[in-house]
Amino acid sequence: MKVYDIIIVGGGAAGFFAAINIAEQNPKLKVAILERNKEGLQKVKISGGGRCNVTHAEFMPSELVRNYPRGEKELLGPFHQFMTGDTMEWFEKRGVPLKIEDDGRIFPVSDASQSIIDCFLSEADKHGVEVLYGHQVKFIEKKDDLWELETQKCNFTSDKLIIATGSNTKIWKLLTGLGHAISQPVPSLFTFDIQDGRIKDIPGVVAQNVNVKVVGSHLESNGPLLITHVGMSAPAILKLSAFGALELEKRDYKFQIKINFINQNYEDCMDRLKEFKQSFAKKTVFKFTQFELPKRLWQQLVLAANISTSTTWADMNKQQLEALSSQLTEALFNVTGKSTFKEEFVTAGGVDLKEVNFKTFESKLHKNLYFAGEVLNIDAITGGFNFQNAWTGAFIVAKAVIQ
């Protein structure tokens, strides 16, 4: 039986962040991380295409929480304790300079997730945190105010226990054995599979300012839209997948979306097209791209409106103008399924938020049991927000366990 003051289950972002902060603030505490794999921090490694999207440049808690479909209300208080600016200061003080990109995402200046991993491993070693790999927790029990854990290699006991395993169904099952309710996991960050002639031959095209609605629901989002080999992605789609995770799962990922490619209503678009008919009379509609749309997308929408490649603006009849306006402002696409967004699999689901004290991230059911990161029913849109939840929760847990 190995004895520690604090055991952290999960060697990911939240686990390391909590352990390092605990050990820094109270070097006398004996802290261990139990990681089931041969190495930890795998999600950090692949985040942001291998660059690690550390957080997002949103510095107002009331605005930051709006990026969390689940956890918006609960995270407002915690974000007043540890915010994106605190995250940036934490890493930069430990030798990892960060940069803010034009879209607000924050990365290491090195553009390498290894910089974050090296920082964590170095700081953990420096402060005496024991990182034990290949320890999959099989059993958790509270006995005489102590926590007892069993892995396939060893048994452990500790005064305080932190669960930072992310979306781990085996750990969730162990937590149900302790009386915790688990919101069942469903995918929360995914792209849309769409088979449609309008986009079949134009993968890689990006429309910058698009409005997307899920037909028959309240779900709606704005932002860039990327045409892929299998359908559509980028923020306009990923926001819908996050905020619509439960609704879209109920629909078995088969639904219809309506896209406004130019963010103008149908009537205003018609007025503009009539102006083009007068101003550009001799130019061919197919070749004369408008509304700052990518050329290849414009041409596909023109063809979809039954306008030939040789039709001039002067030749456009009322029916063709209406059809083009419809394609530009209310184009319908059938979604037939989903695909994982790169390697960054995020789920909605986890420990019921009503069972957690968000001043400390401690369980309301068991004293000295804490949670950090995606083990909770908290998830966010893409852009560094899921990591910020991990940093904030882990920092507050660290502060709570040493008091």
CSV table of C-alpha atoms in Angstrom, one decimal:
chain,number,residue,atom,x,y,z
A,1,MET,CA,0.0,0.0,0.0
A,2,LYS,CA,1.5,3.3,-1.1
A,3,VAL,CA,0.5,6.3,1.0
A,4,TYR,CA,0.2,9.9,-0.3
A,5,ASP,CA,-1.4,13.1,1.0
A,6,ILE,CA,-3.0,13.8,-2.4
A,7,ILE,CA,-3.6,11.5,-5.3
A,8,ILE,CA,-4.6,12.8,-8.7
A,9,VAL,CA,-6.2,10.3,-11.1
A,10,GLY,CA,-5.4,11.4,-14.7
A,11,GLY,CA,-2.1,12.5,-16.2
A,12,GLY,CA,-3.6,15.0,-18.6
A,13,ALA,CA,-3.7,18.8,-18.6
A,14,ALA,CA,-5.9,19.3,-15.5
A,15,GLY,CA,-4.0,16.6,-13.6
A,16,PHE,CA,-0.6,18.0,-14.1
A,17,PHE,CA,-1.7,21.6,-13.6
A,18,ALA,CA,-3.3,20.7,-10.3
A,19,ALA,CA,-0.3,18.7,-9.1
A,20,ILE,CA,2.2,21.4,-9.9
A,21,ASN,CA,0.2,24.1,-8.2
A,22,ILE,CA,-0.3,22.0,-5.1
A,23,ALA,CA,3.4,21.1,-4.9
A,24,GLU,CA,4.5,24.6,-5.5
A,25,GLN,CA,2.3,26.0,-2.7
A,26,ASN,CA,3.0,23.3,-0.2
A,27,PRO,CA,6.2,21.4,-0.8
A,28,LYS,CA,5.7,19.2,2.3
A,29,LEU,CA,2.7,17.4,0.7
A,30,LYS,CA,3.3,14.1,-0.9
A,31,VAL,CA,1.5,14.3,-4.3
A,32,ALA,CA,1.1,11.5,-6.9
A,33,ILE,CA,-0.4,11.4,-10.4
A,34,LEU,CA,-1.8,8.1,-11.5
A,35,GLU,CA,-1.9,7.8,-15.3
A,36,ARG,CA,-3.4,4.7,-17.1
A,37,ASN,CA,-1.3,5.1,-20.2
A,38,LYS,CA,2.5,4.7,-20.8
A,39,GLU,CA,2.7,8.4,-21.1
A,40,GLY,CA,0.5,11.4,-20.3
A,41,LEU,CA,-0.6,14.7,-21.8
A,42,GLN,CA,-1.7,13.1,-25.1
A,43,LYS,CA,-4.5,15.5,-25.6
A,44,VAL,CA,-2.1,18.4,-25.1
A,45,LYS,CA,0.2,16.9,-27.7
A,46,ILE,CA,-2.4,16.8,-30.5
A,47,SER,CA,-4.3,20.0,-29.5
A,48,GLY,CA,-4.4,22.8,-32.1
A,49,GLY,CA,-2.8,20.6,-34.8
A,50,GLY,CA,0.2,19.8,-32.6
A,51,ARG,CA,0.6,23.5,-31.5
A,52,CYS,CA,-1.5,23.3,-28.4
A,53,ASN,CA,-4.3,25.9,-28.3
A,54,VAL,CA,-3.6,26.9,-24.6
A,55,THR,CA,-6.5,29.3,-24.1
A,56,HIS,CA,-8.5,32.1,-25.9
A,57,ALA,CA,-8.0,35.8,-25.7
A,58,GLU,CA,-11.3,36.6,-24.0
A,59,PHE,CA,-10.6,38.4,-20.8
A,60,MET,CA,-14.1,39.1,-19.4
A,61,PRO,CA,-15.6,36.2,-17.4
A,62,SER,CA,-19.2,37.1,-18.5
A,63,GLU,CA,-18.1,36.8,-22.1
A,64,LEU,CA,-15.9,33.8,-21.7
A,65,VAL,CA,-18.6,31.6,-20.2
A,66,ARG,CA,-20.8,32.1,-23.3
A,67,ASN,CA,-18.5,29.6,-25.1
A,68,TYR,CA,-19.6,26.7,-22.8
A,69,PRO,CA,-22.8,24.9,-23.9
A,70,ARG,CA,-22.6,23.0,-20.6
A,71,GLY,CA,-21.1,24.8,-17.6
A,72,GLU,CA,-21.8,28.5,-18.5
A,73,LYS,CA,-23.6,29.3,-15.2
A,74,GLU,CA,-21.2,27.2,-13.1
A,75,LEU,CA,-18.0,28.6,-14.5
A,76,LEU,CA,-18.8,32.3,-14.0
A,77,GLY,CA,-17.6,32.4,-10.4
A,78,PRO,CA,-14.5,30.2,-11.0
A,79,PHE,CA,-13.4,32.5,-13.9
A,80,HIS,CA,-13.4,35.4,-11.5
A,81,GLN,CA,-10.7,33.4,-9.6
A,82,PHE,CA,-8.5,32.2,-12.4
A,83,MET,CA,-8.9,33.6,-15.9
A,84,THR,CA,-7.2,33.6,-19.3
A,85,GLY,CA,-4.8,36.3,-18.3
A,86,ASP,CA,-3.8,34.2,-15.3
A,87,THR,CA,-3.2,31.3,-17.5
A,88,MET,CA,-0.9,33.3,-19.8
A,89,GLU,CA,1.0,34.6,-16.8
A,90,TRP,CA,1.4,31.1,-15.3
A,91,PHE,CA,3.0,29.7,-18.5
A,92,GLU,CA,5.2,32.7,-19.2
A,93,LYS,CA,6.6,32.8,-15.7
A,94,ARG,CA,7.6,29.2,-16.3
A,95,GLY,CA,9.5,29.8,-19.5
A,96,VAL,CA,6.7,29.3,-22.1
A,97,PRO,CA,6.0,32.6,-23.9
A,98,LEU,CA,2.6,32.7,-25.6
A,99,LYS,CA,1.1,34.6,-28.6
A,100,ILE,CA,-2.4,35.7,-29.5
A,101,GLU,CA,-3.4,35.0,-33.1
A,102,ASP,CA,-5.8,37.1,-35.1
A,103,ASP,CA,-8.8,34.8,-34.3
A,104,GLY,CA,-8.1,35.0,-30.6
A,105,ARG,CA,-6.6,31.6,-30.1
A,106,ILE,CA,-3.5,31.5,-27.9
A,107,PHE,CA,-0.5,29.3,-28.7
A,108,PRO,CA,3.1,28.9,-27.5
A,109,VAL,CA,5.4,31.1,-29.4
A,110,SER,CA,7.2,27.9,-30.4
A,111,ASP,CA,4.1,26.7,-32.2
A,112,ALA,CA,4.8,23.3,-30.6
A,113,SER,CA,2.7,21.5,-28.0
A,114,GLN,CA,5.9,19.9,-26.8
A,115,SER,CA,6.8,23.2,-25.1
A,116,ILE,CA,3.7,22.8,-22.8
A,117,ILE,CA,4.5,19.1,-22.2
A,118,ASP,CA,8.2,19.9,-21.4
A,119,CYS,CA,7.1,22.6,-19.0
A,120,PHE,CA,4.7,20.3,-17.1
A,121,LEU,CA,7.2,17.4,-16.9
A,122,SER,CA,10.0,19.8,-15.8
A,123,GLU,CA,7.8,21.5,-13.1
A,124,ALA,CA,6.4,18.2,-11.8
A,125,ASP,CA,10.0,16.9,-11.4
A,126,LYS,CA,11.2,20.1,-9.9
A,127,HIS,CA,8.6,20.1,-7.2
A,128,GLY,CA,8.7,16.4,-6.4
A,129,VAL,CA,5.4,15.3,-7.9
A,130,GLU,CA,5.5,11.5,-8.5
A,131,VAL,CA,4.0,10.6,-11.9
A,132,LEU,CA,3.1,6.9,-12.1
A,133,TYR,CA,2.4,5.6,-15.6
A,134,GLY,CA,0.5,2.4,-16.4
A,135,HIS,CA,-1.8,2.7,-13.4
A,136,GLN,CA,-5.4,2.2,-14.5
A,137,VAL,CA,-7.6,2.7,-11.5
A,138,LYS,CA,-9.9,-0.3,-11.0
A,139,PHE,CA,-11.5,0.5,-7.6
A,140,ILE,CA,-12.1,3.5,-5.4
A,141,GLU,CA,-13.4,3.4,-1.9
A,142,LYS,CA,-13.6,5.7,1.0
A,143,LYS,CA,-12.6,4.1,4.3
A,144,ASP,CA,-12.2,5.9,7.7
A,145,ASP,CA,-11.9,9.3,6.1
A,146,LEU,CA,-9.2,8.0,3.7
A,147,TRP,CA,-9.4,7.3,0.0
A,148,GLU,CA,-8.3,3.8,-1.1
A,149,LEU,CA,-7.5,3.0,-4.7
A,150,GLU,CA,-6.5,-0.1,-6.5
A,151,THR,CA,-4.7,-0.3,-9.9
A,152,GLN,CA,-3.5,-3.5,-11.6
A,153,LYS,CA,0.0,-2.8,-10.2
A,154,CYS,CA,-0.5,-1.5,-6.7
A,155,ASN,CA,-2.9,-0.2,-4.0
A,156,PHE,CA,-2.9,3.4,-2.8
A,157,THR,CA,-4.3,5.5,0.0
A,158,SER,CA,-4.6,9.3,0.4
A,159,ASP,CA,-6.2,12.0,2.4
A,160,LYS,CA,-7.5,13.8,-0.6
A,161,LEU,CA,-8.5,12.6,-4.1
A,162,ILE,CA,-8.7,14.6,-7.3
A,163,ILE,CA,-10.3,13.1,-10.4
A,164,ALA,CA,-9.0,14.7,-13.6
A,165,THR,CA,-9.4,11.9,-16.1
A,166,GLY,CA,-11.4,13.7,-18.8
A,167,SER,CA,-14.2,11.8,-20.6
A,168,ASN,CA,-13.3,8.3,-19.1
A,169,THR,CA,-16.3,6.0,-19.0
A,170,LYS,CA,-14.6,3.5,-16.6
A,171,ILE,CA,-13.9,6.3,-14.1
A,172,TRP,CA,-17.5,7.6,-14.5
A,173,LYS,CA,-18.7,4.1,-13.6
A,174,LEU,CA,-16.5,4.0,-10.5
A,175,LEU,CA,-18.0,7.4,-9.5
A,176,THR,CA,-21.5,6.1,-9.9
A,177,GLY,CA,-20.5,3.5,-7.4
A,178,LEU,CA,-19.8,6.4,-5.0
A,179,GLY,CA,-23.3,7.7,-5.6
A,180,HIS,CA,-22.5,10.4,-8.2
A,181,ALA,CA,-24.9,10.9,-11.1
A,182,ILE,CA,-23.3,10.9,-14.6
A,183,SER,CA,-24.8,12.8,-17.5
A,184,GLN,CA,-24.4,10.3,-20.4
A,185,PRO,CA,-21.7,11.3,-22.8
A,186,VAL,CA,-22.5,12.3,-26.4
A,187,PRO,CA,-20.1,13.8,-29.0
A,188,SER,CA,-19.8,17.6,-28.7
A,189,LEU,CA,-17.3,18.7,-31.3
A,190,PHE,CA,-17.7,17.3,-34.7
A,191,THR,CA,-18.0,18.2,-38.4
A,192,PHE,CA,-21.0,17.6,-40.6
A,193,ASP,CA,-21.1,14.9,-43.3
A,194,ILE,CA,-22.9,16.2,-46.4
A,195,GLN,CA,-23.2,14.7,-49.8
A,196,ASP,CA,-24.2,17.5,-52.2
A,197,GLY,CA,-23.2,18.4,-55.7
A,198,ARG,CA,-22.7,22.1,-54.8
A,199,ILE,CA,-19.7,21.3,-52.6
A,200,LYS,CA,-18.5,18.0,-53.9
A,201,ASP,CA,-15.7,19.4,-56.0
A,202,ILE,CA,-14.6,22.4,-53.9
A,203,PRO,CA,-12.9,21.0,-50.7
A,204,GLY,CA,-10.7,23.5,-49.0
A,205,VAL,CA,-12.9,26.5,-49.9
A,206,VAL,CA,-13.7,28.8,-46.9
A,207,ALA,CA,-16.6,31.3,-46.7
A,208,GLN,CA,-15.7,33.8,-44.0
A,209,ASN,CA,-18.9,35.3,-42.7
A,210,VAL,CA,-21.7,32.7,-42.8
A,211,ASN,CA,-24.9,32.1,-40.9
A,212,VAL,CA,-26.0,28.5,-40.3
A,213,LYS,CA,-29.3,27.3,-38.9
A,214,VAL,CA,-30.5,23.8,-38.0
A,215,VAL,CA,-33.9,23.5,-39.6
A,216,GLY,CA,-36.7,22.9,-37.1
A,217,SER,CA,-34.7,24.0,-34.0
A,218,HIS,CA,-33.4,27.1,-32.3
A,219,LEU,CA,-29.8,26.2,-33.1
A,220,GLU,CA,-27.9,28.9,-35.1
A,221,SER,CA,-24.3,30.1,-35.4
A,222,ASN,CA,-22.2,32.5,-37.4
A,223,GLY,CA,-18.6,32.4,-38.5
A,224,PRO,CA,-16.2,30.9,-41.1
A,225,LEU,CA,-17.3,27.8,-42.9
A,226,LEU,CA,-14.9,25.3,-44.5
A,227,ILE,CA,-15.9,22.9,-47.3
A,228,THR,CA,-14.2,19.5,-46.6
A,229,HIS,CA,-14.0,16.2,-48.6
A,230,VAL,CA,-16.8,14.8,-46.5
A,231,GLY,CA,-19.0,17.9,-45.8
A,232,MET,CA,-18.5,21.1,-43.7
A,233,SER,CA,-16.4,22.2,-40.8
A,234,ALA,CA,-14.8,25.3,-39.2
A,235,PRO,CA,-16.3,27.5,-36.4
A,236,ALA,CA,-19.8,28.0,-37.9
A,237,ILE,CA,-20.3,24.2,-37.9
A,238,LEU,CA,-18.3,23.4,-34.7
A,239,LYS,CA,-20.3,25.9,-32.7
A,240,LEU,CA,-23.5,24.2,-33.8
A,241,SER,CA,-22.1,20.7,-32.9
A,242,ALA,CA,-21.2,21.9,-29.4
A,243,PHE,CA,-24.4,23.8,-28.6
A,244,GLY,CA,-26.5,21.2,-30.4
A,245,ALA,CA,-24.8,18.1,-29.0
A,246,LEU,CA,-27.8,16.7,-27.3
A,247,GLU,CA,-30.4,17.8,-29.9
A,248,LEU,CA,-28.4,16.5,-32.8
A,249,GLU,CA,-27.7,13.1,-31.1
A,250,LYS,CA,-31.5,12.7,-30.7
A,251,ARG,CA,-31.8,13.2,-34.4
A,252,ASP,CA,-29.2,10.5,-35.0
A,253,TYR,CA,-27.1,13.2,-36.8
A,254,LYS,CA,-29.5,13.3,-39.7
A,255,PHE,CA,-31.0,16.8,-40.2
A,256,GLN,CA,-31.2,19.7,-42.5
A,257,ILE,CA,-29.3,23.0,-42.3
A,258,LYS,CA,-30.0,26.3,-43.9
A,259,ILE,CA,-27.0,28.5,-44.8
A,260,ASN,CA,-26.9,32.2,-45.5
A,261,PHE,CA,-23.5,32.6,-47.3
A,262,ILE,CA,-23.6,36.4,-47.4
A,263,ASN,CA,-25.4,37.4,-44.2
A,264,GLN,CA,-28.0,39.4,-46.0
A,265,ASN,CA,-31.7,38.6,-46.1
A,266,TYR,CA,-33.4,37.4,-49.2
A,267,GLU,CA,-35.0,40.7,-50.1
A,268,ASP,CA,-31.8,42.7,-49.7
A,269,CYS,CA,-29.9,40.2,-51.8
A,270,MET,CA,-32.6,40.5,-54.5
A,271,ASP,CA,-32.1,44.2,-54.6
A,272,ARG,CA,-28.3,43.8,-55.0
A,273,LEU,CA,-28.7,41.3,-57.8
A,274,LYS,CA,-31.0,43.7,-59.7
A,275,GLU,CA,-28.4,46.4,-59.3
A,276,PHE,CA,-25.8,44.0,-60.7
A,277,LYS,CA,-28.1,43.3,-63.7
A,278,GLN,CA,-28.0,47.0,-64.5
A,279,SER,CA,-24.4,47.8,-63.6
A,280,PHE,CA,-22.7,44.7,-65.0
A,281,ALA,CA,-25.0,43.9,-67.9
A,282,LYS,CA,-22.4,42.5,-70.3
A,283,LYS,CA,-20.5,40.5,-67.8
A,284,THR,CA,-21.2,36.8,-67.3
A,285,VAL,CA,-22.7,35.9,-64.0
A,286,PHE,CA,-20.6,32.7,-63.6
A,287,LYS,CA,-17.2,34.5,-63.9
A,288,PHE,CA,-18.1,37.7,-62.1
A,289,THR,CA,-18.0,36.7,-58.4
A,290,GLN,CA,-19.9,38.9,-55.9
A,291,PHE,CA,-20.4,39.4,-52.2
A,292,GLU,CA,-16.7,38.6,-51.5
A,293,LEU,CA,-17.4,34.9,-51.8
A,294,PRO,CA,-14.7,32.5,-52.9
A,295,LYS,CA,-14.8,32.1,-56.6
A,296,ARG,CA,-15.4,28.4,-56.7
A,297,LEU,CA,-18.2,28.6,-54.2
A,298,TRP,CA,-19.9,31.4,-56.1
A,299,GLN,CA,-19.7,29.4,-59.3
A,300,GLN,CA,-21.3,26.3,-57.8
A,301,LEU,CA,-24.2,28.4,-56.4
A,302,VAL,CA,-24.7,30.0,-59.8
A,303,LEU,CA,-24.9,26.6,-61.4
A,304,ALA,CA,-27.3,25.4,-58.7
A,305,ALA,CA,-29.6,28.3,-59.6
A,306,ASN,CA,-29.8,26.9,-63.1
A,307,ILE,CA,-27.7,29.7,-64.6
A,308,SER,CA,-25.4,28.7,-67.4
A,309,THR,CA,-21.8,29.6,-67.6
A,310,SER,CA,-22.4,31.9,-70.5
A,311,THR,CA,-25.4,33.8,-69.1
A,312,THR,CA,-24.8,37.6,-68.8
A,313,TRP,CA,-26.2,39.7,-66.0
A,314,ALA,CA,-28.4,41.4,-68.6
A,315,ASP,CA,-29.9,38.0,-69.6
A,316,MET,CA,-30.9,37.1,-66.0
A,317,ASN,CA,-34.7,36.7,-65.7
A,318,LYS,CA,-36.8,37.0,-62.6
A,319,GLN,CA,-36.8,33.3,-61.9
A,320,GLN,CA,-33.0,33.1,-62.1
A,321,LEU,CA,-32.5,36.1,-59.9
A,322,GLU,CA,-34.8,34.5,-57.3
A,323,ALA,CA,-33.1,31.2,-57.5
A,324,LEU,CA,-29.6,32.8,-57.1
A,325,SER,CA,-30.8,34.9,-54.1
A,326,SER,CA,-32.2,31.7,-52.5
A,327,GLN,CA,-28.9,29.9,-53.0
A,328,LEU,CA,-27.0,32.7,-51.5
A,329,THR,CA,-29.2,33.4,-48.5
A,330,GLU,CA,-31.2,30.2,-47.7
A,331,ALA,CA,-29.4,27.3,-49.2
A,332,LEU,CA,-30.6,23.9,-47.8
A,333,PHE,CA,-28.2,21.0,-47.2
A,334,ASN,CA,-28.9,17.6,-45.8
A,335,VAL,CA,-26.6,16.4,-43.1
A,336,THR,CA,-26.2,12.6,-43.1
A,337,GLY,CA,-23.8,12.0,-40.2
A,338,LYS,CA,-20.8,13.4,-38.3
A,339,SER,CA,-17.0,13.1,-38.3
A,340,THR,CA,-14.6,13.7,-35.4
A,341,PHE,CA,-13.0,17.2,-35.6
A,342,LYS,CA,-9.3,16.3,-36.3
A,343,GLU,CA,-8.1,14.2,-33.3
A,344,GLU,CA,-9.7,16.5,-30.8
A,345,PHE,CA,-12.6,14.4,-29.5
A,346,VAL,CA,-14.7,16.3,-27.0
A,347,THR,CA,-17.9,15.0,-25.3
A,348,ALA,CA,-20.8,16.4,-23.5
A,349,GLY,CA,-21.4,14.4,-20.4
A,350,GLY,CA,-19.8,13.7,-17.0
A,351,VAL,CA,-20.3,14.3,-13.3
A,352,ASP,CA,-23.6,16.1,-12.7
A,353,LEU,CA,-22.8,19.7,-12.0
A,354,LYS,CA,-25.4,20.0,-9.3
A,355,GLU,CA,-23.2,17.6,-7.2
A,356,VAL,CA,-20.2,19.9,-7.2
A,357,ASN,CA,-19.3,22.9,-5.1
A,358,PHE,CA,-17.8,25.3,-7.7
A,359,LYS,CA,-16.1,27.5,-5.1
A,360,THR,CA,-13.7,24.6,-4.5
A,361,PHE,CA,-14.7,22.0,-7.2
A,362,GLU,CA,-15.3,19.6,-4.3
A,363,SER,CA,-17.9,16.8,-4.4
A,364,LYS,CA,-21.0,17.7,-2.5
A,365,LEU,CA,-21.4,14.0,-1.7
A,366,HIS,CA,-18.0,13.2,-0.4
A,367,LYS,CA,-15.5,15.4,1.6
A,368,ASN,CA,-12.0,15.5,0.1
A,369,LEU,CA,-13.1,14.3,-3.3
A,370,TYR,CA,-12.4,16.9,-6.1
A,371,PHE,CA,-12.9,17.2,-9.9
A,372,ALA,CA,-11.1,19.1,-12.6
A,373,GLY,CA,-11.5,19.3,-16.4
A,374,GLU,CA,-13.8,17.3,-18.6
A,375,VAL,CA,-14.6,14.6,-16.1
A,376,LEU,CA,-17.4,17.1,-15.2
A,377,ASN,CA,-20.3,17.7,-17.5
A,378,ILE,CA,-18.6,20.8,-19.0
A,379,ASP,CA,-17.5,21.3,-22.5
A,380,ALA,CA,-16.9,24.2,-24.9
A,381,ILE,CA,-16.6,25.2,-28.5
A,382,THR,CA,-13.2,24.9,-30.2
A,383,GLY,CA,-10.6,27.6,-29.7
A,384,GLY,CA,-8.8,26.9,-26.4
A,385,PHE,CA,-11.9,27.1,-24.2
A,386,ASN,CA,-11.8,23.4,-23.0
A,387,PHE,CA,-8.3,23.9,-21.8
A,388,GLN,CA,-9.2,27.1,-19.9
A,389,ASN,CA,-11.8,25.1,-18.1
A,390,ALA,CA,-9.1,22.6,-17.2
A,391,TRP,CA,-6.7,25.3,-16.0
A,392,THR,CA,-9.3,27.1,-13.9
A,393,GLY,CA,-10.7,24.0,-12.3
A,394,ALA,CA,-7.3,22.6,-11.5
A,395,PHE,CA,-6.0,25.8,-10.0
A,396,ILE,CA,-9.0,26.2,-7.7
A,397,VAL,CA,-8.8,22.5,-6.7
A,398,ALA,CA,-5.1,23.0,-5.8
A,399,LYS,CA,-5.9,26.1,-3.7
A,400,ALA,CA,-8.7,24.2,-1.9
A,401,VAL,CA,-6.8,21.0,-1.1
A,402,ILE,CA,-3.9,22.8,0.6
A,403,GLN,CA,-6.1,24.9,2.9
